[in-house]
Short mmCIF file of C-alpha atoms in Angstrom, two decimals:
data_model
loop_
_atom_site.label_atom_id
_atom_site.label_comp_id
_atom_site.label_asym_id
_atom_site.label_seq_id
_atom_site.Cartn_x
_atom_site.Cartn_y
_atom_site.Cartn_z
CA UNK A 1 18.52 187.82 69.02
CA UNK A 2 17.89 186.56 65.39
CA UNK A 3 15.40 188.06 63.18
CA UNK A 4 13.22 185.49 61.81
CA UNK A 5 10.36 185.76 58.94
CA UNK A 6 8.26 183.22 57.79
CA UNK A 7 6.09 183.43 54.24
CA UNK A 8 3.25 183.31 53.91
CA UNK A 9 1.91 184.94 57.13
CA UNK A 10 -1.75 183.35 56.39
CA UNK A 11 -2.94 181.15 54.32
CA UNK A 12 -6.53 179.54 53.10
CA UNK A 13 -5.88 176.38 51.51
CA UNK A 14 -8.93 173.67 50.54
CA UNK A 15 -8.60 170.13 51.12
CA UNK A 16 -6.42 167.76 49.48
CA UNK A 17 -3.83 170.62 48.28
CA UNK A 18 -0.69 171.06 49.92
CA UNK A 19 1.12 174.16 51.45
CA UNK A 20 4.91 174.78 51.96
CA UNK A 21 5.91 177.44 54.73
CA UNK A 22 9.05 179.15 55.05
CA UNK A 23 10.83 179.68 57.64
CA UNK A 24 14.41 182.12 56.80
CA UNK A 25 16.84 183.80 59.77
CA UNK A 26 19.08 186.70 59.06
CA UNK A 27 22.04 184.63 60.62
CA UNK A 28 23.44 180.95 61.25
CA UNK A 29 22.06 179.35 64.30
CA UNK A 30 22.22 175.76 64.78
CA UNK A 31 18.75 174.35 65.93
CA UNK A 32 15.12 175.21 63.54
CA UNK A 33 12.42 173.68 65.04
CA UNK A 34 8.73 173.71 63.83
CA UNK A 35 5.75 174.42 65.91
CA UNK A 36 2.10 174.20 65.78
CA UNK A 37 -0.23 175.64 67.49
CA UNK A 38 -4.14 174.63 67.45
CA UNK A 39 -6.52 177.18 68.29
CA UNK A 40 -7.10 177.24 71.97
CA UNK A 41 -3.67 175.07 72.74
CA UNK A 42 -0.35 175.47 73.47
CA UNK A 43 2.85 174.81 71.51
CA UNK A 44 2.89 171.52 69.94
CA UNK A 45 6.76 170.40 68.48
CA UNK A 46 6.97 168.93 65.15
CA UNK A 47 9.92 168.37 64.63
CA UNK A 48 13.58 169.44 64.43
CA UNK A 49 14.98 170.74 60.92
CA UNK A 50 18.49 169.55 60.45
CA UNK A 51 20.59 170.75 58.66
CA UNK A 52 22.07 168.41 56.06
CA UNK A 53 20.10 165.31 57.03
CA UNK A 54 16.49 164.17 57.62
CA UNK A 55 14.39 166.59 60.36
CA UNK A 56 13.74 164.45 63.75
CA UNK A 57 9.99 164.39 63.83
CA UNK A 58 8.24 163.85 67.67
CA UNK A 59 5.50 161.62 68.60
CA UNK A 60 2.47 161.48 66.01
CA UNK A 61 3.81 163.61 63.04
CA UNK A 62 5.75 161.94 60.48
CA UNK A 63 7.81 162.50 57.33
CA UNK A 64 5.19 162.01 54.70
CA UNK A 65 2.76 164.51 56.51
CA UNK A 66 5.03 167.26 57.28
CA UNK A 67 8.19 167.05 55.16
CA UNK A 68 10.61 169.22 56.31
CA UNK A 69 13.70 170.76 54.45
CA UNK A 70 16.77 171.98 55.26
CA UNK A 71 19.43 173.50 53.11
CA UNK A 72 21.47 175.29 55.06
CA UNK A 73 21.85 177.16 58.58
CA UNK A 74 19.36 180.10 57.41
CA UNK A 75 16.56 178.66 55.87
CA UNK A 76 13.97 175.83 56.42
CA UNK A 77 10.85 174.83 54.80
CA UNK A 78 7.65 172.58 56.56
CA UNK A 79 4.89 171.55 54.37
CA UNK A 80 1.96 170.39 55.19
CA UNK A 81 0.28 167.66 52.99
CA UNK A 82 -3.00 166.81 51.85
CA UNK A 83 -4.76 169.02 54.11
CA UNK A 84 -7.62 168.51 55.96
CA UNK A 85 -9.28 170.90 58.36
CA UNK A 86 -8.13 169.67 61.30
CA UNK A 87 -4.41 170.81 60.03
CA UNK A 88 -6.11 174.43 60.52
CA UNK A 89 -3.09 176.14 62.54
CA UNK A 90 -0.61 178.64 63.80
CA UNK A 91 2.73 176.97 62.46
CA UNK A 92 5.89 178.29 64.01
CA UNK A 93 9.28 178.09 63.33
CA UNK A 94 11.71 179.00 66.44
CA UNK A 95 15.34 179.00 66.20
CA UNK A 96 18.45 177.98 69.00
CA UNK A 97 22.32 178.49 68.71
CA UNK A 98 23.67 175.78 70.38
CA UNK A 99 26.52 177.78 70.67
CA UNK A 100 25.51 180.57 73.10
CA UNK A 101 25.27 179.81 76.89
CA UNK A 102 21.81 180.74 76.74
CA UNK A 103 21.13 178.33 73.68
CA UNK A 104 18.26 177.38 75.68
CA UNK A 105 16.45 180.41 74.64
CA UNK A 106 14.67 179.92 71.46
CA UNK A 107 13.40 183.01 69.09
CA UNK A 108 9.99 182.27 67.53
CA UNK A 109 9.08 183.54 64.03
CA UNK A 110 6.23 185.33 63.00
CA UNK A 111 4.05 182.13 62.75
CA UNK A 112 1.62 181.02 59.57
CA UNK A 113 -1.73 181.05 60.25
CA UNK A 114 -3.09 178.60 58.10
CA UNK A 115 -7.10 177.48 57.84
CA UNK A 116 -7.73 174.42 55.56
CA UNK A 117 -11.55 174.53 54.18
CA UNK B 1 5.30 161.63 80.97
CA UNK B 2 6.91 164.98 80.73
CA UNK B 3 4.16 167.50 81.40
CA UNK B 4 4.23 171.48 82.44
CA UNK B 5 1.21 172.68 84.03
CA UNK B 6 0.06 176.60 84.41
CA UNK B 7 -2.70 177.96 86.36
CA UNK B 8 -5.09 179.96 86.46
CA UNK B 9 -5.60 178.89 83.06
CA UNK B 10 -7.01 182.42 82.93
CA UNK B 11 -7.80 185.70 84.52
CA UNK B 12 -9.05 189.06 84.28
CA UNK B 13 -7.75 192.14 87.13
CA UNK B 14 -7.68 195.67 86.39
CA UNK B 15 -4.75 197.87 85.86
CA UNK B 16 -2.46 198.90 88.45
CA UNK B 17 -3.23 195.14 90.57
CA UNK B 18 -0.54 192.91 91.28
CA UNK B 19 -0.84 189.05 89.04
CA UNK B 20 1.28 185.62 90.09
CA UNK B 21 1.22 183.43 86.94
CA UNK B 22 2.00 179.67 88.20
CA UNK B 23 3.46 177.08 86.17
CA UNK B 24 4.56 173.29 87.65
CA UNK B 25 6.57 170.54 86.26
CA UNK B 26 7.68 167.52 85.71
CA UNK B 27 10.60 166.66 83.00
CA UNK B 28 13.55 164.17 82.93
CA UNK B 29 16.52 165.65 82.22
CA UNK B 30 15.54 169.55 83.41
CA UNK B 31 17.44 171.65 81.80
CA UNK B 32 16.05 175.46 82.27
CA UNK B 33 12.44 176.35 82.77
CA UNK B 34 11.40 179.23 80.12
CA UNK B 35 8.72 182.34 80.18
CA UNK B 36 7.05 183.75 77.09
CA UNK B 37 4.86 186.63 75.70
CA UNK B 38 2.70 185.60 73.18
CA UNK B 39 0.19 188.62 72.14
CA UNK B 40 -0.77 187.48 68.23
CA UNK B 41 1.37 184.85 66.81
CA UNK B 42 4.77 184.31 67.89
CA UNK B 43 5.53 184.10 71.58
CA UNK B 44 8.46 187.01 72.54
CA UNK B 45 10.93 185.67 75.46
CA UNK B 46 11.32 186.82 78.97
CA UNK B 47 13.50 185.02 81.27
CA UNK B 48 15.32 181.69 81.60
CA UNK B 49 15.39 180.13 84.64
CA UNK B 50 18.54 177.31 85.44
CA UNK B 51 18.66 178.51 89.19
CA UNK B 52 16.48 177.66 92.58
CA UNK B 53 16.16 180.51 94.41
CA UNK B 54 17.80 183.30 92.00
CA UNK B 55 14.85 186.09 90.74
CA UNK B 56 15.29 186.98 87.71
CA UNK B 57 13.68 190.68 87.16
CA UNK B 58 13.00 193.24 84.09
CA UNK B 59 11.13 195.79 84.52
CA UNK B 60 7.78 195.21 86.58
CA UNK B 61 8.08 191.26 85.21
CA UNK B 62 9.76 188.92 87.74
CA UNK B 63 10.17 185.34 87.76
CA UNK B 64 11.48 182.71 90.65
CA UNK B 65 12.65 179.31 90.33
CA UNK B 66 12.29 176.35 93.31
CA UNK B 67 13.98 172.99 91.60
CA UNK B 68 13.07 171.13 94.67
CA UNK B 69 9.02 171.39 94.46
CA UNK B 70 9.40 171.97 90.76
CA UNK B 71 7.49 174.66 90.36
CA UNK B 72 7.86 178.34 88.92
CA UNK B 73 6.05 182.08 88.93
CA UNK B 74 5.66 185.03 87.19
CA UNK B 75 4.40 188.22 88.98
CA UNK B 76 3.93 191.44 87.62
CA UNK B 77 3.13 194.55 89.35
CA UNK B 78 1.09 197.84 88.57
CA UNK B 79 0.15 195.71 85.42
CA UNK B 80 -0.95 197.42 82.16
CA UNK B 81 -3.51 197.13 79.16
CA UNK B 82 -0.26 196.15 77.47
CA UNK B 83 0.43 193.33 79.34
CA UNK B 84 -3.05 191.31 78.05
CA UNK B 85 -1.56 188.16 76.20
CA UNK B 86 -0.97 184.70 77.23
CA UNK B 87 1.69 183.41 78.75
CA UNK B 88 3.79 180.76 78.32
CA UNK B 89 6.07 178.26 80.76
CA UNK B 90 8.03 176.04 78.89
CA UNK B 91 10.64 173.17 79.92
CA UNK B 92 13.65 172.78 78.04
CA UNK B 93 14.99 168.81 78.49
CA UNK B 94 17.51 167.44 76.31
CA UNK B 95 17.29 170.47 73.53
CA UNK B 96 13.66 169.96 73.06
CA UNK B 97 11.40 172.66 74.69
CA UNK B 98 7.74 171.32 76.52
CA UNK B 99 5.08 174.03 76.77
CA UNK B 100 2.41 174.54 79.15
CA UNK B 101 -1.07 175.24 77.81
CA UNK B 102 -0.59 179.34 78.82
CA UNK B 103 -2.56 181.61 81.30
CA UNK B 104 -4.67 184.04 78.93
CA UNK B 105 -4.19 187.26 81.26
CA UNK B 106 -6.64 190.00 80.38
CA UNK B 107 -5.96 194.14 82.13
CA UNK B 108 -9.55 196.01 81.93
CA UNK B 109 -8.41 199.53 82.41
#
């Protein structure tokens, strides 16, 4: 499985300001995807980081809210804009290879915990 | 709408009982039905489920399939203080995975 870290691990940010998160896997895989995860709920998708061209964001998160980044097959980078405190959060990234026949697993990083004052 | 549903959403036993974790779904496009760990921050993987009918097994962790009443479970057996975390059914349709809300199991010893 892929060893994935995430910086920073927590976070206290105060409204308005901005926070970039990121996400970096000791090998290729084809599929980033970024989480959140609201205290008390499950696993919300963001949106899937691809590589080369703009992320795929789902239902009720968009670009200019969570821009998403990246480079390469390693690395990825979510940030979260003008905070407010309801953006207080886990934020995951989780990673796929497409190319395995268990792609369907996904490996989860280490998560952000981020609280926005 | 695609939704994945777990009960209990929680619940307490002592060591050494016997827990069924239940998860139910409903997805287009079903792909494989996923079980996770989560204990702090980032949810660990246990099995992957494509099959009806096939158990899947590690350790004292099982977990069983049925495609037809689309529905899943987790049992563990002579369960532990290390085994306290929530976990986690997911659905995986067309390479985007749908979690359920968890079951927060706690293991008073």
């Amino acid at each position: 499985s892929a060893v994935i870290s995430q910086k920073p691990s927590r976070d206290i940010c105060q409204r308005g300001t901005s926070l970039t998160i990121q996400c970096q896997v000791d090998s290729q895989v084809t599929m980033m995807f970024w989480y959140r995860q609201q205290p008390g709920q499950s696993l919300t998708l963001i949106a899937t980081a691809n590589q080369g061209s703009e992320a795929t964001y789902e239902s009720g998160f968009v670009i200019d809210k969570f821009p998403i980044s990246r480079p390469n097959l390693t690395f990825s980078t979510l940030t979260v804009s003008n905070m407010s405190p309801e953006d207080s959060s886990i934020y995951l990234c989780s990673v796929a290879d497409r190319d395995r026949i268990s792609y369907n697993e996904q490996f989860f990083g280490p998560g952000t915990r981020l609280t926005v004052l | 709408e695609d939704k994945v549903v777990q009960s209990p959403l929680s619940l307490v036993v002592h060591e050494g009982d016997t827990v069924t974790l239940n998860c139910s779904y409903e997805v287009t496009n079903f792909r494989s039905l996923l079980w996770y760990k989560q204990e702090k921050k980032a949810p660990t993987f246990l099995f992957m489920l494509t099959s009806s009918g096939i158990e899947k097994k590690s350790g004292r962790l099982s977990s069983i399939l049925d495609k037809k009443e689309l529905f899943s479970i987790l049992n563990i057996t002579a369960t532990q203080t290390g085994d306290s975390a929530v976990y986690l059914c997911a659905v995986n349709r067309d390479d985007k995975i749908i979690f359920g809300k968890g079951t927060r199991l706690h293991i008073l010893p």
